[in-house]
Amino acid sequence: MKAIIVRRIERADEETIHRLEAFGVATIHEAQGRHGLMRPDMRPLFPAARLAASAVTVLCHAGDNLMIHAALDVCRPGDALVVAVKSESRDGMFGELLAVSCVARGVRGLVIDAGVRDSSTIAAMGFPLWSKAICAQGTAKSSAGSVNVPIVCADALVHPGDIVVGDHDGVVVVARAAAQDVVRQAEARETRESSTRDRLRAGELGLDIYGLRARLKELGVEWVDAL
Amino acid sequence: MKAIIVRRIERADEETIHRLEAFGVATIHEAQGRHGLMRPDMRPLFPAARLAASAVTVLCHAGDNLMIHAALDVCRPGDALVVAVKSESRDGMFGELLAVSCVARGVRGLVIDAGVRDSSTIAAMGFPLWSKAICAQGTAKSSAGSVNVPIVCADALVHPGDIVVGDHDGVVVVARAAAQDVVRQAEARETRESSTRDRLRAGELGLDIYGLRARLKELGVEWVDAL
Amino acid sequence: MKAIIVRRIERADEETIHRLEAFGVATIHEAQGRHGLMRPDMRPLFPAARLAASAVTVLCHAGDNLMIHAALDVCRPGDALVVAVKSESRDGMFGELLAVSCVARGVRGLVIDAGVRDSSTIAAMGFPLWSKAICAQGTAKSSAGSVNVPIVCADALVHPGDIVVGDHDGVVVVARAAAQDVVRQAEARETRESSTRDRLRAGELGLDIYGLRARLKELGVEWVDAL
Amino acid sequence: MKAIIVRRIERADEETIHRLEAFGVATIHEAQGRHGLMRPDMRPLFPAARLAASAVTVLCHAGDNLMIHAALDVCRPGDALVVAVKSESRDGMFGELLAVSCVARGVRGLVIDAGVRDSSTIAAMGFPLWSKAICAQGTAKSSAGSVNVPIVCADALVHPGDIVVGDHDGVVVVARAAAQDVVRQAEARETRESSTRDRLRAGELGLDIYGLRARLKELGVEWVDAL
Amino acid sequence: MKAIIVRRIERADEETIHRLEAFGVATIHEAQGRHGLMRPDMRPLFPAARLAASAVTVLCHAGDNLMIHAALDVCRPGDALVVAVKSESRDGMFGELLAVSCVARGVRGLVIDAGVRDSSTIAAMGFPLWSKAICAQGTAKSSAGSVNVPIVCADALVHPGDIVVGDHDGVVVVARAAAQDVVRQAEARETRESSTRDRLRAGELGLDIYGLRARLKELGVEWVDAL
Amino acid sequence: MKAIIVRRIERADEETIHRLEAFGVATIHEAQGRHGLMRPDMRPLFPAARLAASAVTVLCHAGDNLMIHAALDVCRPGDALVVAVKSESRDGMFGELLAVSCVARGVRGLVIDAGVRDSSTIAAMGFPLWSKAICAQGTAKSSAGSVNVPIVCADALVHPGDIVVGDHDGVVVVARAAAQDVVRQAEARETRESSTRDRLRAGELGLDIYGLRARLKELGVEWVDAL
């Protein structure tokens, strides 16, 4: 694979992005058929971190953040950086200066399958990010990689311009072409869940609401009074 | 092992449960001879989470939460759900709707050797839970399992009706039959520790209070002035 | 290796220690040539934990905290305990009573490549510590080890009297002899970064500030308009 | 929990044990309802290792093998040692001398949720063992534990006298009382599988033999000719 | 994402596949620009395992192998099964009967980001497979998934019909369209390496052959006679 | 820390090295007071791998093997390369060509806290190595590091010229100055063990040979006939 930097990508419309943000990761994951979720190792830097944005994708050599710098050059306000590494690393590939630069360029957040540093400063800035480690280990700027090519980040396939959504449950990726349909499915799901929530609150059981007693019987599960 | 749901279990008395809650996990673990502690992978969803309750035990297939729904049917107010999985999983087997249902039925908390989702909503509800992951991954409702059978959860053996105690240090299980004795041992330990704490605060050393200087000598440890 | 307790060690001067604390872990790690960083598994007990102090080093048998007690005997006010274990362990080797004793003796903080317990009490005391686990598992006081010998703690070599610095990014070790030079390098780095930060804030890119466009070309990275 | 050594346990009859050995771990696990399997971290020391024997259970402090020595005193020829540790450890708690002693006393094999050492010598002796690590780290003989009490070993509950079966797939535990029934179920399973195997060899598909095409339809899976 | 089974895929020609097999994983990985490698957790069942084949891709629910059965229906002789799981699992999703069926249908090997069982029988059959665990844990056949859709397996993106190559170094994926070019690059690399190998064998150093002395100087590395 | 390459180091005498090799890792680890053992993640490439040699130490940037090439320039016949990485990595930093070069220069073996590739070729060459992974991932040659400085490799401190010993139990480091004393201690240990082995073979118990019955009593362990 050649090392390239793609300048122009298609992005999702902001309206769709905002609606996805409101649903949150768990609902979107369900709405699109339980697809696109990153590994649970990806944790937010601070509990209130929330993100929904078009992804500028970055593929770096482990321990080298040269391509993150290159990616900032093609970012537009409202984008998020989504960074994959060619082999496993927890090095601190992103720190305060890059966060300052992101804020200056209007980059909305970061998802990185590696480590970050200057963590308390970045948290104080309120810049939302998801990473698999916090680690002060510095990185080189010597190895080629790519920007805006399809990447695998924390087990999820991300195409440039896909919408990446993050909250306290983790990170999910929504394909740009599917985004509006996912919004519709998520709305339908929320409507259903809202009614279910009311019934559960009133003391009904999921066992009855979802018709699971029959399934338990089919599966041969037996009720006994005592062991 | 047949898949069964046991409707009736013996529970510990509330007085004993409340006293155990006050001691906390580390003290109880010591008081019962360093026994019954779950693996340290089990972390509370929020720092202030506290729990002491009789365990309704649940054994699920990995990636399938059918039996948690079944368990809610046999819970009584004041119980805790303790969920083991037949093979390792970090899937989000428990989410907001189940938490709402728990609250509606008076279930006091959750311990699960898997993942949970809707994590910020559940934390905002103040519903105490301990899990080994936060993960949006949804689960099926298709596979049989059991409720109120002895389970191994995060390396600890839990019988239905045992008392499960959780705090920021993790989760410990107290056998129902031993609970009153554990309370007595924990009280004795706290009394001893209270006196030790005063002496340490005044600047005495554990080395002297516990008579460890002699032990160091027996072990052949040498004091030297400088290297 | 014989088991010994070394009573007297050289310590860094307080002025140097205070200046190191102000820089923080990531800056110090860079200032000393990316050296001395502990593994990212070492996490602070609470987000605001900060530490800079001369290290009293401790080498323990796994699951045995006898030598931590021995180390307190040779600590002076202002020291930090840095504890390594002869083989991997997440046991709770340090708890509230030891923390009380540390505070009484003026010990400033703890770094331990194992677990701690009584975690919410210690956090409430504001005693700063870094560990790889929180775990209630109690430990023995039966096995010999050493105090104030060179140790390997979480992949970092620590000599007695080295300065250990901890913050939300992790823990870094500064050799006593190198400390003043590290302070100078860190100052120079902060000055450089301050100017860079201003330029980034104004919208300039790291790509231009660090001259990375040329490097990308040398590496054969190609810019394309679209995929 | 008090530290005790139980001298006498009930054992399974040799006929049953031999029949279990012949079936192997995967078949037994299925035959008893997918129950009793240890975590896959438990690996045989050499590929041809095979074991079926009554378990003498041992509970040790991490990094301390005193209780393995104690257990040998109550073993009978034909037994297997099954060793759990009170907290996680990969230390080499079992080495050549203990293996020599096992062979001298007729102990048939070892299952240990920790490490072993002198690994090539033990492999050359052909003494079958399953462990989660190979590690030269020596251990103390200073801390109390128990022999022939119920233990949790690598996530499986083991009662003294249960039958432990090991092969290249791992380790499974069969409750003594259930053993004959498990033999019957395993025989039935093997008979069924034998017929299935013939059909598969002839080119039939599991999809047809198990009637799974209907299930795929129920689940809404669609066949398409091309993407 | 809808659950679908795609019947017809394009495959690479056998000539190209055979040539890729001869190069091995490390050479191919380099030849295609260090791309397409699976995580090193993927290990061969036996040391001599070798595979190169067109991939039939399978996406399963964790702990459920229904879709592997479905995939066998669309496999042709010479294919390999490449199985991803929707969330992490080490369950034994593939065992002897499936291996028998693979052999009967001419399926050449298996790559699975989960566990396998009946491991010694399958090794004795010489059926090559790569997995991240050996584990007897049985699985359900109840949850939908897909066959011949793009999947992420052990961090590598695999399209149906891509060529999957496995040896003792792991598994690499070659895009079908790029395969002939990869063959050419690999040939060129082998030619270069052959000449380098001769020079190294004669005692020349990589430092000189690759011109690295100059690079060390540029990087400021200093030679000193002694420390 | 400056990046330097130290040309000349003191080495241990061959006689001592050969005697250490004969004892093996577990005995040496005990003989030197349970010190100097590397983490058990370090595994030999093939079961029969054996090594004892003076260490040429190498410190590399993660994912970059430039300094291994530099180290070969200062190796003498009979040395071993011991490679640490500045941050965690499983990349394949050492492959067939480097192994060929090692053999050509008389380098006796390799210990690397990272990955290796071309694993079957190197195993066929019989070149002994210990690594924490097998991984085809290629590495850069762009980042500075050091040769023949003290390093921490897999938790063990290694000075240039220390003796590194590897076998199926792992890797242990013997300080050059201590080597002759370690040989004496190891001899004494082997003599003692030989006599113990004979007694164990004759059916005596460690419990009696080591006088552990008294210790069990002191610890309050109770013998009971049955549970």
PDB file of C-alpha atoms in Angstrom, chain A:
ATOM      1  CA  MET A   1       0.000   0.000   0.000  1.00  0.00           C
ATOM      2  CA  LYS A   2       1.439   3.339  -1.042  1.00  0.00           C
ATOM      3  CA  ALA A   3       1.667   6.140   1.488  1.00  0.00           C
ATOM      4  CA  ILE A   4      -0.755   8.861   0.425  1.00  0.00           C
ATOM      5  CA  ILE A   5      -2.505  11.906   1.797  1.00  0.00           C
ATOM      6  CA  VAL A   6      -5.948  12.433   0.323  1.00  0.00           C
ATOM      7  CA  ARG A   7      -6.941  16.093   0.428  1.00  0.00           C
ATOM      8  CA  ARG A   8     -10.623  15.957  -0.287  1.00  0.00           C
ATOM      9  CA  ILE A   9     -13.203  13.654   1.213  1.00  0.00           C
ATOM     10  CA  GLU A  10     -16.974  13.630   1.296  1.00  0.00           C
ATOM     11  CA  ARG A  11     -18.432  14.505   4.671  1.00  0.00           C
ATOM     12  CA  ALA A  12     -21.799  13.823   6.244  1.00  0.00           C
ATOM     13  CA  ASP A  13     -24.176  16.728   6.684  1.00  0.00           C
ATOM     14  CA  GLU A  14     -24.136  18.429  10.061  1.00  0.00           C
ATOM     15  CA  GLU A  15     -27.817  17.847  10.707  1.00  0.00           C
ATOM     16  CA  THR A  16     -27.330  14.084  10.531  1.00  0.00           C
ATOM     17  CA  ILE A  17     -24.214  14.290  12.680  1.00  0.00           C
ATOM     18  CA  HIS A  18     -26.019  16.236  15.400  1.00  0.00           C
ATOM     19  CA  ARG A  19     -28.865  13.782  15.459  1.00  0.00           C
ATOM     20  CA  LEU A  20     -26.471  10.872  15.801  1.00  0.00           C
ATOM     21  CA  GLU A  21     -24.705  12.566  18.692  1.00  0.00           C
ATOM     22  CA  ALA A  22     -27.981  12.813  20.580  1.00  0.00           C
ATOM     23  CA  PHE A  23     -28.645   9.058  20.354  1.00  0.00           C
ATOM     24  CA  GLY A  24     -25.364   7.921  21.836  1.00  0.00           C
ATOM     25  CA  VAL A  25     -23.173   4.938  21.078  1.00  0.00           C
ATOM     26  CA  ALA A  26     -25.266   2.045  22.390  1.00  0.00           C
ATOM     27  CA  THR A  27     -28.395   3.093  20.522  1.00  0.00           C
ATOM     28  CA  ILE A  28     -26.550   3.716  17.253  1.00  0.00           C
ATOM     29  CA  HIS A  29     -24.760   0.390  17.528  1.00  0.00           C
ATOM     30  CA  GLU A  30     -28.114  -1.367  17.822  1.00  0.00           C
ATOM     31  CA  ALA A  31     -29.774   0.798  15.184  1.00  0.00           C
ATOM     32  CA  GLN A  32     -27.273  -0.232  12.550  1.00  0.00           C
ATOM     33  CA  GLY A  33     -27.498  -3.950  13.306  1.00  0.00           C
ATOM     34  CA  ARG A  34     -24.781  -4.177  15.967  1.00  0.00           C
ATOM     35  CA  HIS A  35     -22.050  -3.116  13.674  1.00  0.00           C
ATOM     36  CA  GLY A  36     -19.148  -0.683  13.703  1.00  0.00           C
ATOM     37  CA  LEU A  37     -18.297  -0.740  17.410  1.00  0.00           C
ATOM     38  CA  MET A  38     -14.690  -0.244  18.455  1.00  0.00           C
ATOM     39  CA  ARG A  39     -13.090  -2.544  21.054  1.00  0.00           C
ATOM     40  CA  PRO A  40     -13.992  -1.601  24.648  1.00  0.00           C
ATOM     41  CA  ASP A  41     -10.338  -0.694  25.298  1.00  0.00           C
ATOM     42  CA  MET A  42     -11.140   2.707  23.824  1.00  0.00           C
ATOM     43  CA  ARG A  43     -12.000   4.877  26.824  1.00  0.00           C
ATOM     44  CA  PRO A  44     -12.842   8.592  27.029  1.00  0.00           C
ATOM     45  CA  LEU A  45     -10.282  10.874  28.680  1.00  0.00           C
ATOM     46  CA  PHE A  46     -12.998  12.359  30.911  1.00  0.00           C
ATOM     47  CA  PRO A  47     -16.466  11.059  31.782  1.00  0.00           C
ATOM     48  CA  ALA A  48     -18.436  13.826  30.061  1.00  0.00           C
ATOM     49  CA  ALA A  49     -16.617  13.501  26.710  1.00  0.00           C
ATOM     50  CA  ARG A  50     -19.078  13.411  23.765  1.00  0.00           C
ATOM     51  CA  LEU A  51     -18.296  13.430  20.050  1.00  0.00           C
ATOM     52  CA  ALA A  52     -19.965  13.113  16.672  1.00  0.00           C
ATOM     53  CA  ALA A  53     -18.074  14.199  13.578  1.00  0.00           C
ATOM     54  CA  SER A  54     -16.867  13.239  10.126  1.00  0.00           C
ATOM     55  CA  ALA A  55     -13.689  11.186  10.329  1.00  0.00           C
ATOM     56  CA  VAL A  56     -10.389  12.229   8.856  1.00  0.00           C
ATOM     57  CA  THR A  57      -8.550   8.916   9.028  1.00  0.00           C
ATOM     58  CA  VAL A  58      -4.854   8.579   9.844  1.00  0.00           C
ATOM     59  CA  LEU A  59      -2.583   5.534   9.618  1.00  0.00           C
ATOM     60  CA  CYS A  60       0.664   5.851  11.596  1.00  0.00           C
ATOM     61  CA  HIS A  61       3.730   3.720  12.212  1.00  0.00           C
ATOM     62  CA  ALA A  62       3.775   2.643  15.873  1.00  0.00           C
ATOM     63  CA  GLY A  63       5.558   5.231  18.022  1.00  0.00           C
ATOM     64  CA  ASP A  64       5.469   7.872  15.294  1.00  0.00           C
ATOM     65  CA  ASN A  65       2.968  10.722  14.971  1.00  0.00           C
ATOM     66  CA  LEU A  66       4.181  12.352  11.769  1.00  0.00           C
ATOM     67  CA  MET A  67       0.946  11.546   9.961  1.00  0.00           C
ATOM     68  CA  ILE A  68      -1.226  13.190  12.624  1.00  0.00           C
ATOM     69  CA  HIS A  69       0.549  16.421  11.799  1.00  0.00           C
ATOM     70  CA  ALA A  70      -0.046  15.754   8.112  1.00  0.00           C
ATOM     71  CA  ALA A  71      -3.722  15.071   8.768  1.00  0.00           C
ATOM     72  CA  LEU A  72      -4.329  18.407  10.452  1.00  0.00           C
ATOM     73  CA  ASP A  73      -3.495  20.034   7.136  1.00  0.00           C
ATOM     74  CA  VAL A  74      -6.506  18.452   5.450  1.00  0.00           C
ATOM     75  CA  CYS A  75      -8.958  18.721   8.342  1.00  0.00           C
ATOM     76  CA  ARG A  76     -11.865  21.145   8.178  1.00  0.00           C
ATOM     77  CA  PRO A  77     -13.666  22.648  11.139  1.00  0.00           C
ATOM     78  CA  GLY A  78     -16.048  20.049  12.519  1.00  0.00           C
ATOM     79  CA  ASP A  79     -13.945  17.016  11.633  1.00  0.00           C
ATOM     80  CA  ALA A  80     -12.612  14.391  14.029  1.00  0.00           C
ATOM     81  CA  LEU A  81      -9.235  12.685  13.756  1.00  0.00           C
ATOM     82  CA  VAL A  82      -9.398   8.878  13.835  1.00  0.00           C
ATOM     83  CA  VAL A  83      -5.939   7.390  14.202  1.00  0.00           C
ATOM     84  CA  ALA A  84      -4.908   3.762  13.665  1.00  0.00           C
ATOM     85  CA  VAL A  85      -1.419   2.394  14.174  1.00  0.00           C
ATOM     86  CA  LYS A  86       0.252  -0.223  11.955  1.00  0.00           C
ATOM     87  CA  SER A  87       1.086  -2.357  14.977  1.00  0.00           C
ATOM     88  CA  GLU A  88       0.053  -2.281  18.613  1.00  0.00           C
ATOM     89  CA  SER A  89       1.284   0.670  20.671  1.00  0.00           C
ATOM     90  CA  ARG A  90       0.343   2.501  23.852  1.00  0.00           C
ATOM     91  CA  ASP A  91       2.834   5.350  23.268  1.00  0.00           C
ATOM     92  CA  GLY A  92       1.590   8.878  23.875  1.00  0.00           C
ATOM     93  CA  MET A  93       1.225   9.878  20.228  1.00  0.00           C
ATOM     94  CA  PHE A  94      -1.003  12.897  20.927  1.00  0.00           C
ATOM     95  CA  GLY A  95      -0.369  15.622  23.487  1.00  0.00           C
ATOM     96  CA  GLU A  96      -1.272  19.154  24.476  1.00  0.00           C
ATOM     97  CA  LEU A  97       0.279  20.928  21.485  1.00  0.00           C
ATOM     98  CA  LEU A  98      -1.608  18.777  19.014  1.00  0.00           C
ATOM     99  CA  ALA A  99      -4.770  19.372  21.052  1.00  0.00           C
ATOM    100  CA  VAL A 100      -4.169  23.133  20.875  1.00  0.00           C
ATOM    101  CA  SER A 101      -3.712  22.835  17.132  1.00  0.00           C
ATOM    102  CA  CYS A 102      -6.908  20.786  16.822  1.00  0.00           C
ATOM    103  CA  VAL A 103      -8.874  23.415  18.700  1.00  0.00           C
ATOM    104  CA  ALA A 104      -7.340  26.188  16.577  1.00  0.00           C
ATOM    105  CA  ARG A 105      -8.375  24.384  13.377  1.00  0.00           C
ATOM    106  CA  GLY A 106     -11.833  23.520  14.648  1.00  0.00           C
ATOM    107  CA  VAL A 107     -11.189  19.781  14.945  1.00  0.00           C
ATOM    108  CA  ARG A 108     -13.879  18.462  17.211  1.00  0.00           C
ATOM    109  CA  GLY A 109     -12.220  15.450  18.834  1.00  0.00           C
ATOM    110  CA  LEU A 110      -9.859  12.493  18.567  1.00  0.00           C
ATOM    111  CA  VAL A 111     -10.124   8.715  18.505  1.00  0.00           C
ATOM    112  CA  ILE A 112      -6.761   6.945  18.683  1.00  0.00           C
ATOM    113  CA  ASP A 113      -5.885   3.252  19.029  1.00  0.00           C
ATOM    114  CA  ALA A 114      -2.775   4.157  21.040  1.00  0.00           C
ATOM    115  CA  GLY A 115      -1.910   6.437  23.982  1.00  0.00           C
ATOM    116  CA  VAL A 116      -2.175  10.145  24.720  1.00  0.00           C
ATOM    117  CA  ARG A 117      -0.213  12.400  27.066  1.00  0.00           C
ATOM    118  CA  ASP A 118      -0.586  15.773  28.769  1.00  0.00           C
ATOM    119  CA  SER A 119      -3.804  14.158  29.832  1.00  0.00           C
ATOM    120  CA  SER A 120      -4.846  16.529  32.603  1.00  0.00           C
ATOM    121  CA  THR A 121      -4.211  19.589  30.452  1.00  0.00           C
ATOM    122  CA  ILE A 122      -6.234  18.187  27.566  1.00  0.00           C
ATOM    123  CA  ALA A 123      -9.030  17.195  29.941  1.00  0.00           C
ATOM    124  CA  ALA A 124      -9.009  20.731  31.352  1.00  0.00           C
ATOM    125  CA  MET A 125      -9.363  22.052  27.795  1.00  0.00           C
ATOM    126  CA  GLY A 126     -12.472  19.900  27.434  1.00  0.00           C
ATOM    127  CA  PHE A 127     -11.158  18.421  24.180  1.00  0.00           C
ATOM    128  CA  PRO A 128     -12.940  15.069  23.813  1.00  0.00           C
ATOM    129  CA  LEU A 129     -10.781  12.071  23.017  1.00  0.00           C
ATOM    130  CA  TRP A 130     -10.887   8.285  23.243  1.00  0.00           C
ATOM    131  CA  SER A 131      -7.690   6.264  23.546  1.00  0.00           C
ATOM    132  CA  LYS A 132      -6.546   2.897  24.822  1.00  0.00           C
ATOM    133  CA  ALA A 133      -3.916   4.327  27.180  1.00  0.00           C
ATOM    134  CA  ILE A 134      -2.583   7.397  28.916  1.00  0.00           C
ATOM    135  CA  CYS A 135       1.177   7.350  28.539  1.00  0.00           C
ATOM    136  CA  ALA A 136       3.879  10.035  28.530  1.00  0.00           C
ATOM    137  CA  GLN A 137       6.080   8.104  26.080  1.00  0.00           C
ATOM    138  CA  GLY A 138       7.114  10.457  23.285  1.00  0.00           C
ATOM    139  CA  THR A 139       7.096   9.498  19.627  1.00  0.00           C
ATOM    140  CA  ALA A 140       9.200  10.051  16.518  1.00  0.00           C
ATOM    141  CA  LYS A 141       8.185  11.967  13.389  1.00  0.00           C
ATOM    142  CA  SER A 142      10.137   9.848  10.890  1.00  0.00           C
ATOM    143  CA  SER A 143       7.914   7.213   9.299  1.00  0.00           C
ATOM    144  CA  ALA A 144       5.507   7.408   6.422  1.00  0.00           C
ATOM    145  CA  GLY A 145       1.834   6.572   6.701  1.00  0.00           C
ATOM    146  CA  SER A 146      -1.406   7.702   5.113  1.00  0.00           C
ATOM    147  CA  VAL A 147      -4.243  10.149   5.602  1.00  0.00           C
ATOM    148  CA  ASN A 148      -7.820   9.608   4.464  1.00  0.00           C
ATOM    149  CA  VAL A 149      -7.528   6.002   3.421  1.00  0.00           C
ATOM    150  CA  PRO A 150      -9.753   3.262   4.870  1.00  0.00           C
ATOM    151  CA  ILE A 151      -8.307   2.122   8.212  1.00  0.00           C
ATOM    152  CA  VAL A 152      -9.022  -0.480  10.870  1.00  0.00           C
ATOM    153  CA  CYS A 153      -9.131   1.318  14.235  1.00  0.00           C
ATOM    154  CA  ALA A 154      -9.699  -0.776  17.369  1.00  0.00           C
ATOM    155  CA  ASP A 155     -11.374  -3.520  15.271  1.00  0.00           C
ATOM    156  CA  ALA A 156     -13.695  -1.134  13.413  1.00  0.00           C
ATOM    157  CA  LEU A 157     -13.368  -0.322   9.720  1.00  0.00           C
ATOM    158  CA  VAL A 158     -13.409   3.457   9.174  1.00  0.00           C
ATOM    159  CA  HIS A 159     -13.652   5.113   5.772  1.00  0.00           C
ATOM    160  CA  PRO A 160     -12.763   8.787   5.468  1.00  0.00           C
ATOM    161  CA  GLY A 161     -15.910  10.806   5.977  1.00  0.00           C
ATOM    162  CA  ASP A 162     -17.644   8.140   8.050  1.00  0.00           C
ATOM    163  CA  ILE A 163     -19.248   9.512  11.166  1.00  0.00           C
ATOM    164  CA  VAL A 164     -17.542   8.614  14.392  1.00  0.00           C
ATOM    165  CA  VAL A 165     -19.618   8.859  17.577  1.00  0.00           C
ATOM    166  CA  GLY A 166     -18.134   8.638  21.063  1.00  0.00           C
ATOM    167  CA  ASP A 167     -19.527   8.751  24.588  1.00  0.00           C
ATOM    168  CA  HIS A 168     -18.954   7.002  27.937  1.00  0.00           C
ATOM    169  CA  ASP A 169     -19.854   3.651  26.369  1.00  0.00           C
ATOM    170  CA  GLY A 170     -17.065   3.830  23.774  1.00  0.00           C
ATOM    171  CA  VAL A 171     -16.902   4.639  20.065  1.00  0.00           C
ATOM    172  CA  VAL A 172     -19.034   3.548  17.111  1.00  0.00           C
ATOM    173  CA  VAL A 173     -18.564   4.226  13.395  1.00  0.00           C
ATOM    174  CA  VAL A 174     -21.464   4.989  11.049  1.00  0.00           C
ATOM    175  CA  ALA A 175     -20.901   4.685   7.299  1.00  0.00           C
ATOM    176  CA  ARG A 176     -21.703   8.013   5.646  1.00  0.00           C
ATOM    177  CA  ALA A 177     -24.072   6.456   3.145  1.00  0.00           C
ATOM    178  CA  ALA A 178     -26.005   4.687   5.886  1.00  0.00           C
ATOM    179  CA  ALA A 179     -26.203   7.618   8.298  1.00  0.00           C
ATOM    180  CA  GLN A 180     -29.687   8.847   7.540  1.00  0.00           C
ATOM    181  CA  ASP A 181     -31.090   5.364   7.693  1.00  0.00           C
ATOM    182  CA  VAL A 182     -29.337   4.818  11.009  1.00  0.00           C
ATOM    183  CA  VAL A 183     -30.957   8.001  12.326  1.00  0.00           C
ATOM    184  CA  ARG A 184     -34.352   6.642  11.366  1.00  0.00           C
ATOM    185  CA  GLN A 185     -33.702   3.259  12.932  1.00  0.00           C
ATOM    186  CA  ALA A 186     -32.389   4.912  16.071  1.00  0.00           C
ATOM    187  CA  GLU A 187     -35.498   7.061  16.329  1.00  0.00           C
ATOM    188  CA  ALA A 188     -37.712   4.028  15.957  1.00  0.00           C
ATOM    189  CA  ARG A 189     -35.672   2.227  18.588  1.00  0.00           C
ATOM    190  CA  GLU A 190     -35.921   5.123  21.014  1.00  0.00           C
ATOM    191  CA  THR A 191     -39.661   5.274  20.572  1.00  0.00           C
ATOM    192  CA  ARG A 192     -39.974   1.556  21.288  1.00  0.00           C
ATOM    193  CA  GLU A 193     -37.628   1.774  24.243  1.00  0.00           C
ATOM    194  CA  SER A 194     -39.489   4.736  25.684  1.00  0.00           C
ATOM    195  CA  SER A 195     -42.668   2.724  25.868  1.00  0.00           C
ATOM    196  CA  THR A 196     -40.799  -0.293  27.248  1.00  0.00           C
ATOM    197  CA  ARG A 197     -39.142   1.919  29.848  1.00  0.00           C
ATOM    198  CA  ASP A 198     -42.516   3.099  31.104  1.00  0.00           C
ATOM    199  CA  ARG A 199     -43.758  -0.449  31.470  1.00  0.00           C
ATOM    200  CA  LEU A 200     -40.578  -1.566  33.249  1.00  0.00           C
ATOM    201  CA  ARG A 201     -40.802   1.399  35.579  1.00  0.00           C
ATOM    202  CA  ALA A 202     -44.301   0.319  36.445  1.00  0.00           C
ATOM    203  CA  GLY A 203     -42.910  -3.044  37.485  1.00  0.00           C
ATOM    204  CA  GLU A 204     -43.568  -5.189  34.416  1.00  0.00           C
ATOM    205  CA  LEU A 205     -40.808  -7.606  33.518  1.00  0.00           C
ATOM    206  CA  GLY A 206     -38.786  -7.865  30.317  1.00  0.00           C
ATOM    207  CA  LEU A 207     -39.650 -11.563  30.517  1.00  0.00           C
ATOM    208  CA  ASP A 208     -43.260 -10.658  29.780  1.00  0.00           C
ATOM    209  CA  ILE A 209     -42.771  -7.609  27.584  1.00  0.00           C
ATOM    210  CA  TYR A 210     -40.402  -9.457  25.226  1.00  0.00           C
ATOM    211  CA  GLY A 211     -42.275 -12.788  25.421  1.00  0.00           C
ATOM    212  CA  LEU A 212     -39.277 -14.608  26.832  1.00  0.00           C
ATOM    213  CA  ARG A 213     -41.129 -17.081  29.039  1.00  0.00           C
ATOM    214  CA  ALA A 214     -41.991 -19.106  25.965  1.00  0.00           C
ATOM    215  CA  ARG A 215     -38.389 -19.058  24.795  1.00  0.00           C
ATOM    216  CA  LEU A 216     -37.161 -20.323  28.154  1.00  0.00           C
ATOM    217  CA  LYS A 217     -39.579 -23.217  27.836  1.00  0.00           C
ATOM    218  CA  GLU A 218     -38.492 -24.032  24.293  1.00  0.00           C
ATOM    219  CA  LEU A 219     -34.900 -24.068  25.510  1.00  0.00           C
ATOM    220  CA  GLY A 220     -35.857 -26.570  28.199  1.00  0.00           C
ATOM    221  CA  VAL A 221     -35.159 -24.319  31.150  1.00  0.00           C
ATOM    222  CA  GLU A 222     -37.020 -25.596  34.195  1.00  0.00           C
ATOM    223  CA  TRP A 223     -38.482 -23.673  37.092  1.00  0.00           C
ATOM    224  CA  VAL A 224     -38.080 -25.330  40.476  1.00  0.00           C
ATOM    225  CA  ASP A 225     -39.155 -24.038  43.833  1.00  0.00           C
ATOM    226  CA  ALA A 226     -35.945 -24.709  45.664  1.00  0.00           C
ATOM    227  CA  LEU A 227     -32.646 -26.477  45.159  1.00  0.00           C
TER     228      LEU A 227
END
